[in-house]
mmCIF file of C-alpha atoms in Angstrom:
data_model
loop_
_atom_site.group_PDB
_atom_site.id
_atom_site.type_symbol
_atom_site.label_atom_id
_atom_site.label_comp_id
_atom_site.label_asym_id
_atom_site.label_seq_id
_atom_site.Cartn_x
_atom_site.Cartn_y
_atom_site.Cartn_z
ATOM 1 C CA MET R 258 -0.205 -0.088 -0.065
ATOM 2 C CA SER R 259 1.116 3.289 -0.971
ATOM 3 C CA PRO R 260 1.382 6.131 1.551
ATOM 4 C CA PRO R 261 -1.309 8.712 1.541
ATOM 5 C CA PRO R 262 -0.886 11.887 -0.547
ATOM 6 C CA ALA R 263 0.867 14.571 1.521
ATOM 7 C CA SER R 264 -1.912 17.174 1.724
ATOM 8 C CA TRP R 265 -5.537 16.871 2.505
ATOM 9 C CA SER R 266 -8.485 18.493 3.098
ATOM 10 C CA ALA R 267 -11.576 18.053 5.277
ATOM 11 C CA SER R 268 -15.121 18.027 3.400
ATOM 12 C CA THR R 269 -13.721 18.572 -0.090
ATOM 13 C CA SER R 270 -10.912 20.936 1.080
ATOM 14 C CA PRO R 271 -7.416 20.444 0.212
ATOM 15 C CA GLU R 272 -4.549 19.340 2.844
ATOM 16 C CA GLU R 273 -0.950 19.425 2.429
ATOM 17 C CA ASN R 274 1.300 16.849 3.869
ATOM 18 C CA SER R 275 4.106 14.514 3.892
ATOM 19 C CA PRO R 276 3.414 10.512 5.115
ATOM 20 C CA CYS R 277 6.433 10.681 7.022
ATOM 21 C CA SER R 278 5.662 13.890 9.169
ATOM 22 C CA SER R 279 4.573 13.073 12.605
ATOM 23 C CA CYS R 280 2.642 16.097 12.455
ATOM 24 C CA SER R 281 0.925 15.264 9.080
ATOM 25 C CA LYS R 282 -0.129 12.110 10.628
ATOM 26 C CA LYS R 283 -1.530 13.696 13.734
ATOM 27 C CA SER R 284 -3.768 15.757 11.486
ATOM 28 C CA ARG R 285 -4.816 12.904 9.262
ATOM 29 C CA LEU R 286 -5.409 10.576 12.409
ATOM 30 C CA CYS R 287 -7.790 13.291 13.653
ATOM 31 C CA LEU R 288 -9.511 13.875 9.998
ATOM 32 C CA ARG R 289 -10.018 9.682 9.915
ATOM 33 C CA GLU R 290 -11.066 9.304 13.403
ATOM 34 C CA LYS R 291 -13.549 11.792 12.861
ATOM 35 C CA GLY R 292 -14.728 9.903 9.641
ATOM 36 C CA LEU R 293 -14.409 13.137 7.402
ATOM 37 C CA ASP R 294 -13.751 13.054 3.407
ATOM 38 C CA TYR R 295 -10.637 14.838 2.821
ATOM 39 C CA VAL R 296 -8.286 15.148 -0.230
ATOM 40 C CA SER R 297 -4.569 14.698 0.433
ATOM 41 C CA HIS R 298 -1.486 16.306 -1.438
ATOM 42 C CA TYR R 299 1.621 14.849 -1.081
ATOM 43 C CA VAL R 300 4.332 17.136 -0.504
ATOM 44 C CA ASN R 301 7.982 15.733 -0.880
ATOM 45 C CA LEU R 302 10.039 17.020 1.773
ATOM 46 C CA SER R 303 13.092 15.432 0.291
ATOM 47 C CA THR R 304 12.906 17.292 -2.731
ATOM 48 C CA PHE R 305 12.101 20.396 -0.815
ATOM 49 C CA GLU R 306 8.648 21.149 -2.424
ATOM 50 C CA HIS R 307 7.938 22.695 0.996
ATOM 51 C CA HIS R 308 10.010 25.502 -0.067
ATOM 52 C CA ARG R 309 8.423 26.253 -3.471
ATOM 53 C CA PRO R 310 6.835 29.451 -4.296
ATOM 54 C CA GLU R 311 3.399 28.024 -4.704
ATOM 55 C CA TYR R 312 3.490 25.973 -1.584
ATOM 56 C CA LEU R 313 4.905 29.082 0.400
ATOM 57 C CA ALA R 314 2.070 31.059 -0.893
ATOM 58 C CA LEU R 315 -0.272 28.447 0.968
ATOM 59 C CA ASN R 316 1.891 28.205 3.868
ATOM 60 C CA PRO R 317 4.634 30.836 4.735
ATOM 61 C CA ASN R 318 6.291 28.900 7.172
ATOM 62 C CA GLY R 319 6.913 26.105 4.159
ATOM 63 C CA LEU R 320 5.803 23.300 6.824
ATOM 64 C CA VAL R 321 3.663 20.458 6.435
ATOM 65 C CA PRO R 322 0.580 19.917 7.386
ATOM 66 C CA THR R 323 -1.579 22.483 5.909
ATOM 67 C CA LEU R 324 -5.310 22.311 5.989
ATOM 68 C CA VAL R 325 -7.848 24.182 3.565
ATOM 69 C CA HIS R 326 -11.329 24.042 4.339
ATOM 70 C CA ASP R 327 -14.427 26.758 3.147
ATOM 71 C CA GLY R 328 -11.403 29.265 2.430
ATOM 72 C CA ALA R 329 -9.693 28.854 5.505
ATOM 73 C CA VAL R 330 -6.016 28.056 5.771
ATOM 74 C CA ILE R 331 -4.738 26.500 9.016
ATOM 75 C CA ILE R 332 -0.778 25.766 9.001
ATOM 76 C CA GLU R 333 -0.164 24.083 12.347
ATOM 77 C CA SER R 334 -0.811 20.408 13.209
ATOM 78 C CA THR R 335 -2.526 21.022 16.695
ATOM 79 C CA VAL R 336 -4.562 24.197 15.312
ATOM 80 C CA ILE R 337 -5.785 21.797 12.537
ATOM 81 C CA ASN R 338 -6.939 19.194 15.035
ATOM 82 C CA GLU R 339 -8.476 21.973 17.359
ATOM 83 C CA TYR R 340 -10.078 23.537 14.189
ATOM 84 C CA LEU R 341 -11.743 20.260 12.948
ATOM 85 C CA ASP R 342 -12.813 19.604 16.710
ATOM 86 C CA ASP R 343 -14.518 23.352 16.797
ATOM 87 C CA VAL R 344 -16.150 22.762 13.109
ATOM 88 C CA PHE R 345 -16.929 19.243 13.467
ATOM 89 C CA PRO R 346 -17.801 18.725 16.977
ATOM 90 C CA LYS R 347 -20.504 15.931 16.818
ATOM 91 C CA ILE R 348 -18.291 13.786 14.648
#
């Protein structure tokens, strides 16, 4: 089984992540535990994709994960999980 793509989004919003990143794993786990549909986009850290201008435009810190939901961009895993709990409390 191949690793999930690096970015994902809840409820059809994209999320950027890397399968080897513990922070990305933490947020993917939260999405899966809540049973939320998401689209994941793999960011290859070994080739420094997270430092490319198109990614830095989304996340100026150049870190993964990044969650995009309903136009909101959340760029830190703990904040992503808190956001998911706030937006989807009963799931």
